[in-house]
Tab-separated table of C-alpha atoms in Angstrom:
chain	number	residue	atom	x	y	z
A	1	MET	CA	-40.262	-11.272	8.108
A	2	ASN	CA	-39.086	-12.650	4.809
A	3	ARG	CA	-35.832	-10.852	4.261
A	4	LYS	CA	-33.949	-11.345	1.003
A	5	LEU	CA	-30.301	-10.452	1.360
A	6	LEU	CA	-27.096	-10.913	-0.579
A	7	LEU	CA	-24.147	-9.501	1.382
A	8	ILE	CA	-20.940	-9.734	-0.614
A	9	SER	CA	-17.508	-9.373	1.013
A	10	ASN	CA	-15.720	-7.668	-1.878
A	11	SER	CA	-16.557	-6.404	-5.352
A	12	THR	CA	-13.252	-7.290	-6.936
A	13	ASN	CA	-10.649	-9.988	-6.519
A	14	LYS	CA	-7.123	-8.849	-7.239
A	15	GLY	CA	-6.511	-9.104	-10.989
A	16	GLU	CA	-10.159	-9.783	-11.892
A	17	ASP	CA	-12.821	-7.453	-13.339
A	18	TYR	CA	-15.196	-5.368	-11.235
A	19	LEU	CA	-17.970	-7.539	-9.720
A	20	ALA	CA	-16.700	-10.445	-11.848
A	21	TRP	CA	-16.277	-13.095	-9.175
A	22	CYS	CA	-19.769	-12.535	-7.724
A	23	LYS	CA	-21.715	-11.864	-10.921
A	24	TYR	CA	-23.334	-15.322	-10.896
A	25	LEU	CA	-24.513	-14.740	-7.316
A	26	ILE	CA	-26.020	-11.368	-8.224
A	27	GLU	CA	-27.688	-12.888	-11.279
A	28	GLU	CA	-29.164	-15.761	-9.251
A	29	PHE	CA	-30.428	-13.298	-6.630
A	30	LEU	CA	-32.056	-11.033	-9.235
A	31	THR	CA	-33.602	-13.942	-11.140
A	32	LYS	CA	-34.994	-15.667	-8.070
A	33	ASN	CA	-36.620	-12.411	-6.961
A	34	LYS	CA	-37.738	-11.458	-10.497
A	35	ILE	CA	-35.930	-8.106	-10.354
A	36	LYS	CA	-35.759	-6.012	-13.536
A	37	GLU	CA	-34.633	-2.726	-11.997
A	38	VAL	CA	-32.348	-1.838	-9.123
A	39	LEU	CA	-31.952	1.368	-7.132
A	40	PHE	CA	-28.218	1.912	-6.572
A	41	ILE	CA	-26.736	3.722	-3.550
A	42	PRO	CA	-23.266	5.120	-4.428
A	43	TYR	CA	-22.699	7.014	-1.134
A	44	ALA	CA	-19.645	4.948	-0.095
A	45	GLY	CA	-17.786	6.218	-3.171
A	46	VAL	CA	-15.446	9.080	-2.298
A	47	SER	CA	-12.772	9.478	-4.936
A	48	MET	CA	-14.416	8.565	-8.239
A	49	GLY	CA	-17.623	10.638	-8.123
A	50	TYR	CA	-21.157	9.244	-8.044
A	51	ASP	CA	-21.703	9.562	-11.828
A	52	ASN	CA	-18.681	7.425	-12.608
A	53	TYR	CA	-19.594	4.978	-9.873
A	54	GLU	CA	-23.112	4.578	-11.248
A	55	LYS	CA	-21.789	3.965	-14.762
A	56	LYS	CA	-19.320	1.325	-13.573
A	57	VAL	CA	-22.044	-0.670	-11.800
A	58	LYS	CA	-24.728	-0.026	-14.424
A	59	ASP	CA	-22.440	-1.508	-17.094
A	60	VAL	CA	-22.248	-4.786	-15.167
A	61	PHE	CA	-25.971	-4.973	-14.412
A	62	SER	CA	-26.961	-4.167	-18.004
A	63	THR	CA	-25.179	-7.336	-19.167
A	64	MET	CA	-27.756	-9.180	-17.020
A	65	GLY	CA	-30.643	-7.327	-18.641
A	66	VAL	CA	-31.322	-5.300	-15.496
A	67	ARG	CA	-31.751	-1.518	-15.361
A	68	LEU	CA	-29.768	0.102	-12.574
A	69	TYR	CA	-30.290	3.763	-11.610
A	70	SER	CA	-28.581	5.755	-8.887
A	71	ILE	CA	-30.249	7.551	-6.003
A	72	HIS	CA	-27.987	10.599	-6.402
A	73	LYS	CA	-29.908	11.556	-9.554
A	74	GLU	CA	-33.333	11.212	-7.933
A	75	ASN	CA	-35.045	14.401	-6.718
A	76	ASP	CA	-36.498	12.726	-3.653
A	77	ALA	CA	-34.335	10.067	-2.002
A	78	LYS	CA	-37.100	8.848	0.321
A	79	LYS	CA	-39.569	8.488	-2.544
A	80	ALA	CA	-36.930	6.579	-4.516
A	81	VAL	CA	-36.480	4.130	-1.645
A	82	ASN	CA	-40.223	3.790	-1.190
A	83	GLU	CA	-40.696	2.950	-4.870
A	84	ALA	CA	-37.616	0.740	-5.311
A	85	LYS	CA	-37.979	-2.885	-6.436
A	86	CYS	CA	-34.526	-3.798	-5.148
A	87	ILE	CA	-31.689	-1.918	-3.470
A	88	ALA	CA	-27.964	-2.355	-4.167
A	89	VAL	CA	-25.411	-0.582	-1.974
A	90	GLY	CA	-21.870	-0.338	-3.315
A	91	GLY	CA	-18.557	-0.449	-1.488
A	92	GLY	CA	-16.126	2.315	-0.597
A	93	ASN	CA	-15.841	4.170	2.692
A	94	THR	CA	-18.351	2.958	5.278
A	95	PHE	CA	-18.285	6.203	7.303
A	96	HIS	CA	-19.090	8.236	4.192
A	97	LEU	CA	-21.896	5.823	3.318
A	98	VAL	CA	-23.435	5.981	6.799
A	99	TYR	CA	-23.050	9.781	6.919
A	100	GLU	CA	-24.937	10.161	3.626
A	101	LEU	CA	-27.606	7.578	4.464
A	102	TYR	CA	-28.487	9.588	7.589
A	103	LYS	CA	-28.122	12.960	5.884
A	104	ASN	CA	-30.554	11.875	3.176
A	105	GLY	CA	-32.925	10.437	5.763
A	106	ILE	CA	-33.023	6.930	4.329
A	107	MET	CA	-31.099	4.751	6.805
A	108	ASN	CA	-34.191	3.733	8.750
A	109	LEU	CA	-36.412	3.729	5.676
A	110	ILE	CA	-34.237	1.185	3.848
A	111	SER	CA	-34.112	-0.849	7.030
A	112	GLN	CA	-37.920	-0.860	7.306
A	113	ARG	CA	-38.542	-1.745	3.666
A	114	CYS	CA	-35.906	-4.486	3.559
A	115	ASN	CA	-37.096	-5.962	6.832
A	116	GLN	CA	-40.484	-6.241	5.123
A	117	GLY	CA	-39.060	-8.163	2.168
A	118	LEU	CA	-37.563	-5.667	-0.287
A	119	PRO	CA	-34.531	-7.451	-1.800
A	120	TYR	CA	-31.223	-5.939	-0.655
A	121	MET	CA	-27.747	-6.553	-1.942
A	122	GLY	CA	-24.502	-4.909	-0.945
A	123	TRP	CA	-20.794	-5.393	-1.262
A	124	SER	CA	-18.038	-4.360	1.160
A	125	ALA	CA	-19.326	-1.178	2.901
A	126	GLY	CA	-22.756	-2.034	1.491
A	127	SER	CA	-22.676	-5.367	3.342
A	128	ASN	CA	-21.291	-3.804	6.478
A	129	VAL	CA	-24.291	-1.491	6.904
A	130	ALA	CA	-26.737	-4.401	6.676
A	131	GLY	CA	-25.494	-5.425	10.127
A	132	LEU	CA	-26.184	-3.822	13.482
A	133	SER	CA	-23.580	-1.065	13.250
A	134	LEU	CA	-20.464	0.087	11.430
A	135	LYS	CA	-18.343	-0.911	14.426
A	136	THR	CA	-16.528	-3.687	12.543
A	137	THR	CA	-15.640	-1.777	9.402
A	138	ASN	CA	-12.003	-1.699	8.266
A	139	ASP	CA	-12.375	1.828	6.892
A	140	MET	CA	-10.892	5.115	8.031
A	141	PRO	CA	-13.352	7.429	9.857
A	142	ILE	CA	-12.870	10.314	7.395
A	143	ILE	CA	-16.264	11.837	8.214
A	144	GLU	CA	-18.431	11.732	11.359
A	145	PRO	CA	-21.848	10.141	10.804
A	146	GLU	CA	-24.944	10.935	12.865
A	147	SER	CA	-24.738	7.509	14.495
A	148	PHE	CA	-22.765	4.251	14.271
A	149	ASP	CA	-26.039	2.283	14.140
A	150	THR	CA	-26.868	0.848	10.731
A	151	MET	CA	-29.746	-1.141	9.200
A	152	GLY	CA	-29.846	-4.249	11.358
A	153	LEU	CA	-31.122	-6.454	8.538
A	154	VAL	CA	-29.145	-9.189	10.268
A	155	PRO	CA	-28.764	-9.232	14.079
A	156	PHE	CA	-24.968	-9.438	14.050
A	157	GLN	CA	-21.877	-7.587	12.826
A	158	ILE	CA	-20.225	-8.155	9.466
A	159	ASN	CA	-16.500	-7.735	8.860
A	160	PRO	CA	-15.972	-7.770	5.096
A	161	HIS	CA	-12.558	-8.328	3.431
A	162	TYR	CA	-11.623	-10.501	6.380
A	163	THR	CA	-7.986	-11.610	6.242
A	164	ASP	CA	-5.506	-13.424	8.456
A	165	PHE	CA	-2.630	-11.799	6.610
A	166	PHE	CA	-0.369	-9.353	8.359
A	167	ASP	CA	2.817	-7.602	7.365
A	168	PRO	CA	5.456	-9.447	9.421
A	169	LYS	CA	7.632	-6.325	9.615
A	170	HIS	CA	4.884	-4.094	11.064
A	171	GLY	CA	4.110	-3.688	14.767
A	172	GLY	CA	0.376	-2.849	14.726
A	173	GLU	CA	-2.750	-4.896	15.421
A	174	THR	CA	-3.885	-7.844	13.322
A	175	ARG	CA	-7.483	-8.042	12.119
A	176	ASP	CA	-8.112	-10.702	14.778
A	177	ASP	CA	-6.727	-8.357	17.460
A	178	ARG	CA	-9.160	-5.670	16.334
A	179	LEU	CA	-12.187	-8.000	16.228
A	180	ASN	CA	-11.255	-9.444	19.607
A	181	GLU	CA	-11.294	-5.904	21.004
A	182	PHE	CA	-14.775	-5.447	19.525
A	183	ILE	CA	-16.156	-8.502	21.335
A	184	ILE	CA	-14.547	-7.430	24.620
A	185	VAL	CA	-16.423	-4.119	24.434
A	186	ASN	CA	-19.575	-5.688	22.908
A	187	PRO	CA	-19.782	-9.123	24.556
A	188	SER	CA	-23.315	-10.029	23.460
A	189	ILE	CA	-22.778	-9.581	19.720
A	190	TYR	CA	-21.586	-12.046	17.061
A	191	VAL	CA	-19.181	-10.938	14.347
A	192	ALA	CA	-19.248	-12.746	10.996
A	193	ALA	CA	-15.867	-12.118	9.385
A	194	ILE	CA	-16.196	-13.013	5.711
A	195	ARG	CA	-13.166	-13.550	3.513
A	196	GLU	CA	-12.843	-12.213	-0.024
A	197	ALA	CA	-14.742	-14.094	-2.760
A	198	THR	CA	-17.517	-15.057	-0.352
A	199	ALA	CA	-20.936	-13.661	0.580
A	200	LEU	CA	-23.738	-14.217	3.056
A	201	LYS	CA	-27.107	-15.062	1.562
A	202	LEU	CA	-30.424	-14.969	3.388
A	203	GLU	CA	-33.347	-16.483	1.510
A	204	ASP	CA	-36.420	-18.453	2.553
A	205	GLY	CA	-35.381	-17.858	6.155
A	206	ASN	CA	-32.043	-19.599	5.712
A	207	LEU	CA	-28.652	-17.917	6.161
A	208	SER	CA	-25.710	-19.459	4.314
A	209	LEU	CA	-22.166	-18.711	3.232
A	210	VAL	CA	-21.853	-18.735	-0.558
A	211	GLY	CA	-19.094	-18.103	-3.113
A	212	ARG	CA	-15.682	-19.730	-3.182
A	213	ASP	CA	-14.589	-22.193	-0.522
A	214	ASN	CA	-13.023	-19.636	1.853
A	215	LYS	CA	-14.284	-20.278	5.356
A	216	MET	CA	-15.794	-17.447	7.407
A	217	LYS	CA	-14.720	-16.804	10.997
A	218	VAL	CA	-17.203	-16.130	13.785
A	219	PHE	CA	-16.172	-14.130	16.874
A	220	HIS	CA	-18.162	-13.946	20.117
A	221	ALA	CA	-17.095	-13.195	23.677
A	222	ASN	CA	-18.524	-16.464	25.015
A	223	MET	CA	-17.076	-18.902	22.482
A	224	GLU	CA	-13.804	-19.861	20.838
A	225	THR	CA	-13.416	-18.200	17.470
A	226	LYS	CA	-14.592	-20.762	14.923
A	227	GLU	CA	-14.596	-21.196	11.150
A	228	TYR	CA	-17.633	-22.180	9.054
A	229	GLY	CA	-17.697	-23.346	5.447
A	230	LEU	CA	-20.173	-23.364	2.568
A	231	THR	CA	-22.152	-26.353	3.831
A	232	ASP	CA	-22.234	-25.495	7.535
A	233	ASP	CA	-25.426	-24.362	9.273
A	234	ILE	CA	-24.862	-20.766	10.435
A	235	ASN	CA	-28.454	-19.914	11.341
A	236	PHE	CA	-27.492	-19.503	15.020
A	237	LEU	CA	-26.272	-16.054	13.912
A	238	MET	CA	-29.867	-15.031	13.181
A	239	LYS	CA	-31.113	-15.614	16.745
B	1	MET	CA	1.399	29.450	23.541
B	2	ASN	CA	4.435	27.393	24.416
B	3	ARG	CA	3.338	23.871	23.741
B	4	LYS	CA	5.619	20.964	24.610
B	5	LEU	CA	4.729	17.854	22.684
B	6	LEU	CA	6.275	14.474	21.933
B	7	LEU	CA	4.020	12.506	19.567
B	8	ILE	CA	5.391	9.034	18.952
B	9	SER	CA	4.189	6.868	16.057
B	10	ASN	CA	4.482	3.479	17.760
B	11	SER	CA	5.425	2.113	21.153
B	12	THR	CA	7.092	-1.015	19.896
B	13	ASN	CA	9.092	-2.024	16.875
B	14	LYS	CA	8.646	-5.639	15.826
B	15	GLY	CA	11.002	-7.774	17.882
B	16	GLU	CA	12.038	-5.004	20.305
B	17	ASP	CA	10.934	-4.303	23.879
B	18	TYR	CA	7.999	-2.091	24.823
B	19	LEU	CA	8.870	1.618	24.386
B	20	ALA	CA	12.490	0.587	23.747
B	21	TRP	CA	13.122	2.388	20.451
B	22	CYS	CA	11.771	5.729	21.761
B	23	LYS	CA	13.051	5.592	25.330
B	24	TYR	CA	15.840	8.111	24.659
B	25	LEU	CA	13.290	10.539	23.204
B	26	ILE	CA	11.040	10.200	26.240
B	27	GLU	CA	14.024	10.661	28.545
B	28	GLU	CA	15.201	13.793	26.686
B	29	PHE	CA	11.663	15.191	26.816
B	30	LEU	CA	11.281	14.539	30.543
B	31	THR	CA	14.739	15.898	31.364
B	32	LYS	CA	14.351	19.050	29.294
B	33	ASN	CA	11.042	19.799	31.004
B	34	LYS	CA	12.297	18.753	34.465
B	35	ILE	CA	9.497	16.204	34.895
B	36	LYS	CA	9.616	13.891	37.913
B	37	GLU	CA	6.047	12.554	37.759
B	38	VAL	CA	3.707	11.718	34.920
B	39	LEU	CA	-0.061	11.235	34.838
B	40	PHE	CA	-0.783	8.251	32.568
B	41	ILE	CA	-3.987	7.845	30.535
B	42	PRO	CA	-4.585	4.130	29.778
B	43	TYR	CA	-8.012	4.549	28.114
B	44	ALA	CA	-6.896	3.250	24.703
B	45	GLY	CA	-6.157	-0.131	26.281
B	46	VAL	CA	-8.965	-2.617	25.683
B	47	SER	CA	-7.748	-6.162	26.095
B	48	MET	CA	-5.107	-6.038	28.837
B	49	GLY	CA	-6.921	-4.071	31.567
B	50	TYR	CA	-5.865	-0.685	32.921
B	51	ASP	CA	-3.946	-2.107	35.906
B	52	ASN	CA	-1.707	-4.209	33.686
B	53	TYR	CA	-1.292	-1.356	31.246
B	54	GLU	CA	-0.218	1.010	34.002
B	55	LYS	CA	2.319	-1.508	35.310
B	56	LYS	CA	3.819	-2.069	31.868
B	57	VAL	CA	4.406	1.655	31.317
B	58	LYS	CA	5.366	2.404	34.933
B	59	ASP	CA	8.137	-0.208	34.720
B	60	VAL	CA	9.708	1.650	31.786
B	61	PHE	CA	9.383	5.107	33.348
B	62	SER	CA	10.785	3.970	36.705
B	63	THR	CA	14.062	3.059	34.986
B	64	MET	CA	14.302	6.779	34.158
B	65	GLY	CA	13.676	7.763	37.772
B	66	VAL	CA	10.208	9.095	37.002
B	67	ARG	CA	7.041	8.217	38.931
B	68	LEU	CA	4.144	7.333	36.647
B	69	TYR	CA	0.596	6.980	38.022
B	70	SER	CA	-2.591	6.167	36.128
B	71	ILE	CA	-5.739	8.274	36.003
B	72	HIS	CA	-7.983	5.202	36.374
B	73	LYS	CA	-6.938	4.994	40.046
B	74	GLU	CA	-7.647	8.657	40.771
B	75	ASN	CA	-10.962	9.555	42.431
B	76	ASP	CA	-11.390	12.736	40.412
B	77	ALA	CA	-10.142	12.637	36.832
B	78	LYS	CA	-10.514	16.385	36.305
B	79	LYS	CA	-8.613	17.188	39.475
B	80	ALA	CA	-5.870	14.768	38.392
B	81	VAL	CA	-5.520	16.564	35.059
B	82	ASN	CA	-5.544	19.955	36.745
B	83	GLU	CA	-2.744	18.909	39.099
B	84	ALA	CA	-0.659	16.936	36.591
B	85	LYS	CA	2.953	17.938	35.877
B	86	CYS	CA	3.009	16.025	32.586
B	87	ILE	CA	0.523	13.853	30.693
B	88	ALA	CA	1.331	10.626	28.812
B	89	VAL	CA	-1.361	8.960	26.706
B	90	GLY	CA	-0.746	5.366	25.682
B	91	GLY	CA	-1.682	3.541	22.482
B	92	GLY	CA	-4.417	1.031	21.773
B	93	ASN	CA	-7.829	1.687	20.271
B	94	THR	CA	-8.352	5.361	19.424
B	95	PHE	CA	-12.168	5.156	19.531
B	96	HIS	CA	-12.044	3.671	23.023
B	97	LEU	CA	-9.597	6.386	24.105
B	98	VAL	CA	-11.754	9.203	22.724
B	99	TYR	CA	-14.917	7.646	24.186
B	100	GLU	CA	-13.352	7.534	27.675
B	101	LEU	CA	-11.750	10.999	27.450
B	102	TYR	CA	-15.205	12.486	26.790
B	103	LYS	CA	-16.970	10.234	29.295
B	104	ASN	CA	-14.551	11.338	32.002
B	105	GLY	CA	-14.915	14.973	30.973
B	106	ILE	CA	-11.208	15.564	30.355
B	107	MET	CA	-10.839	15.890	26.574
B	108	ASN	CA	-11.150	19.671	26.563
B	109	LEU	CA	-9.408	20.055	29.905
B	110	ILE	CA	-6.244	18.285	28.706
B	111	SER	CA	-6.419	20.370	25.542
B	112	GLN	CA	-6.601	23.608	27.549
B	113	ARG	CA	-3.796	22.716	29.947
B	114	CYS	CA	-1.447	21.433	27.236
B	115	ASN	CA	-2.155	24.438	25.015
B	116	GLN	CA	-0.975	26.489	27.995
B	117	GLY	CA	2.311	24.607	28.255
B	118	LEU	CA	1.703	21.394	30.207
B	119	PRO	CA	4.047	18.821	28.636
B	120	TYR	CA	2.185	16.137	26.672
B	121	MET	CA	3.466	12.901	25.249
B	122	GLY	CA	1.599	10.153	23.469
B	123	TRP	CA	2.206	7.149	21.327
B	124	SER	CA	0.014	5.667	18.600
B	125	ALA	CA	-3.603	6.457	19.642
B	126	GLY	CA	-2.141	8.898	22.166
B	127	SER	CA	-0.487	10.825	19.335
B	128	ASN	CA	-3.555	10.628	17.145
B	129	VAL	CA	-5.715	12.474	19.680
B	130	ALA	CA	-3.215	15.366	19.893
B	131	GLY	CA	-4.369	16.303	16.371
B	132	LEU	CA	-7.630	17.880	15.258
B	133	SER	CA	-9.710	14.710	15.195
B	134	LEU	CA	-9.589	10.921	15.166
B	135	LYS	CA	-10.462	10.908	11.467
B	136	THR	CA	-7.083	9.500	10.386
B	137	THR	CA	-6.838	6.655	12.882
B	138	ASN	CA	-6.206	3.137	11.594
B	139	ASP	CA	-8.291	1.611	14.364
B	140	MET	CA	-11.613	-0.193	14.286
B	141	PRO	CA	-14.588	1.896	15.553
B	142	ILE	CA	-15.530	-0.628	18.254
B	143	ILE	CA	-17.286	2.013	20.373
B	144	GLU	CA	-19.029	5.282	19.465
B	145	PRO	CA	-17.458	8.366	21.065
B	146	GLU	CA	-19.333	11.583	21.839
B	147	SER	CA	-17.448	13.335	19.025
B	148	PHE	CA	-14.643	12.718	16.520
B	149	ASP	CA	-12.978	16.005	17.577
B	150	THR	CA	-9.879	15.569	19.683
B	151	MET	CA	-7.384	17.888	21.429
B	152	GLY	CA	-6.089	20.031	18.599
B	153	LEU	CA	-2.672	20.500	20.213
B	154	VAL	CA	-1.407	20.634	16.640
B	155	PRO	CA	-3.573	22.110	13.846
B	156	PHE	CA	-3.345	19.058	11.564
B	157	GLN	CA	-4.113	15.339	11.486
B	158	ILE	CA	-1.706	12.612	12.508
B	159	ASN	CA	-1.658	9.144	10.975
B	160	PRO	CA	0.557	6.965	13.182
B	161	HIS	CA	1.990	3.590	12.067
B	162	TYR	CA	2.092	4.935	8.537
B	163	THR	CA	3.108	2.282	6.018
B	164	ASP	CA	3.350	1.921	2.250
B	165	PHE	CA	3.133	-1.828	2.576
B	166	PHE	CA	0.148	-3.685	1.235
B	167	ASP	CA	-0.659	-7.357	0.868
B	168	PRO	CA	-0.312	-7.911	-2.898
B	169	LYS	CA	-2.941	-10.669	-2.827
B	170	HIS	CA	-5.648	-8.525	-1.182
B	171	GLY	CA	-8.129	-6.318	-3.041
B	172	GLY	CA	-8.866	-3.589	-0.460
B	173	GLU	CA	-7.622	-0.019	-0.051
B	174	THR	CA	-4.004	0.937	0.643
B	175	ARG	CA	-3.174	3.407	3.430
B	176	ASP	CA	-2.552	6.053	0.764
B	177	ASP	CA	-6.006	5.376	-0.742
B	178	ARG	CA	-7.564	5.944	2.678
B	179	LEU	CA	-5.646	9.141	3.409
B	180	ASN	CA	-6.394	10.444	-0.073
B	181	GLU	CA	-10.086	9.928	0.661
B	182	PHE	CA	-9.656	11.917	3.857
B	183	ILE	CA	-8.219	14.932	2.017
B	184	ILE	CA	-10.971	14.784	-0.610
B	185	VAL	CA	-13.585	15.104	2.127
B	186	ASN	CA	-11.456	17.502	4.242
B	187	PRO	CA	-9.596	19.620	1.656
B	188	SER	CA	-8.269	22.286	4.023
B	189	ILE	CA	-6.483	19.949	6.432
B	190	TYR	CA	-2.920	18.582	6.385
B	191	VAL	CA	-2.226	14.973	7.341
B	192	ALA	CA	1.177	14.081	8.782
B	193	ALA	CA	1.636	10.360	8.215
B	194	ILE	CA	4.476	9.202	10.445
B	195	ARG	CA	6.204	5.901	9.936
B	196	GLU	CA	7.175	3.531	12.740
B	197	ALA	CA	10.271	4.452	14.805
B	198	THR	CA	9.630	8.174	14.344
B	199	ALA	CA	7.916	10.921	16.329
B	200	LEU	CA	6.903	14.553	16.024
B	201	LYS	CA	8.423	16.891	18.583
B	202	LEU	CA	7.254	20.420	19.307
B	203	GLU	CA	9.530	22.448	21.553
B	204	ASP	CA	10.516	26.123	21.693
B	205	GLY	CA	7.965	26.763	18.941
B	206	ASN	CA	9.685	24.407	16.520
B	207	LEU	CA	8.080	21.271	15.040
B	208	SER	CA	10.442	18.528	13.880
B	209	LEU	CA	10.492	14.879	12.914
B	210	VAL	CA	12.699	12.854	15.261
B	211	GLY	CA	13.684	9.208	15.685
B	212	ARG	CA	15.090	6.932	13.009
B	213	ASP	CA	15.590	8.123	9.452
B	214	ASN	CA	12.144	7.081	8.137
B	215	LYS	CA	10.634	9.964	6.215
B	216	MET	CA	7.127	11.179	7.018
B	217	LYS	CA	4.547	11.760	4.292
B	218	VAL	CA	2.365	14.858	4.166
B	219	PHE	CA	-1.034	14.775	2.435
B	220	HIS	CA	-3.081	17.855	1.473
B	221	ALA	CA	-5.744	18.391	-1.184
B	222	ASN	CA	-3.845	21.297	-2.773
B	223	MET	CA	-0.383	19.756	-3.051
B	224	GLU	CA	1.374	16.653	-4.258
B	225	THR	CA	1.974	14.193	-1.455
B	226	LYS	CA	5.522	14.839	-0.278
B	227	GLU	CA	8.062	13.237	2.064
B	228	TYR	CA	10.031	15.065	4.771
B	229	GLY	CA	13.070	13.841	6.691
B	230	LEU	CA	14.717	14.510	10.037
B	231	THR	CA	16.411	17.751	8.965
B	232	ASP	CA	13.566	19.256	6.917
B	233	ASP	CA	11.600	22.281	8.101
B	234	ILE	CA	7.992	21.138	8.671
B	235	ASN	CA	6.736	24.198	10.525
B	236	PHE	CA	4.302	24.988	7.691
B	237	LEU	CA	2.135	22.319	9.341
B	238	MET	CA	1.676	24.570	12.382
B	239	LYS	CA	0.066	27.434	10.455
């Protein structure tokens, strides 16, 4: 297996343009893999409509000289996946994304193709579904998908938009509380909690944290929660 | 149908004791319905263990002269529900609660009995499941339940721990963004978003907001989001 993955925590930093912080990572990924066209999956988008979502992303990719086209305008979603040169899955609501991926019959197909080397990039919900399941999403379950299982392009869970922050006046769970509950119920599985302005990159068989210097946190039932930075070896997650 | 419901947003306000803010509401509810023993459902609890959870709640109820006993110690969960004089469902992780309610075969049974007048109280996840589905929970989907459908003791959705607050440095969705996505996908359904230190009470066929003077917010696809206070008529939600 020679998987090529770029799994971005968040599209947009507060106060910055859409996909601005990670544009250099996307450009590097496309250049290294000689990608000139990208099949876009807008299914996580709920409120803006797929046409608007496609335009928003297409505008960014066109500045890199890459043609991006959305699966919602293709007659045959499976054929589109089979013929794609690269897949990009946008953020939004993870449950809606997973629901539509199953409904359109392409969850397992994308998984198969990308496990065989088709370049895959995603941000937020699009990174989430590259993991084993949606069980560490932060999103509201507004629609019931066929299954919680996702693509398994990496053998662990991703928690995008990871944050330590919590409203000091509010009584609910912190993000760490929630992820600690996940590992109690799923004790054999690692969770990679990636902060904003970071991404996970898998290329040439090497997994690394890239982006700004915001450490990721790894949760597992049998170890102390630990942070890893840009230069740390995190390939134990791939085993 | 003469349903008797007390659906509490949160067990604990920051800095106060467990169930302290809502103890007078629980006491009123138990007294009005002449309840001397309560069957407790601890299934939303993930990290503390059911024994500890039972003890924590039992200690509060015993100060009101009420015997509370947990379903996890009963040999036959269905029989326990059938013989219960009142049901109390505690907070925690809603997905875990729904998973266990189905696994133990009592989701529909509790629904039937409480629709026929068995008094029901819940807090947080326990209030969530009194609505139509878990689709407006704030919790992480750490385990996959048989279905997202819940008890339907009220014909709308509940969002407990509702808050307007959002970390100004973070780029993700606000609570309102998430609930607005829910009504886009589910345009016929009302969401009652109840702030901390409030509860919904249904008695004598009348639904009201009770607790401290923190207005609830109602979301629906065909109306402007609107706030309702302690003295407002909210019975339109029951239709």
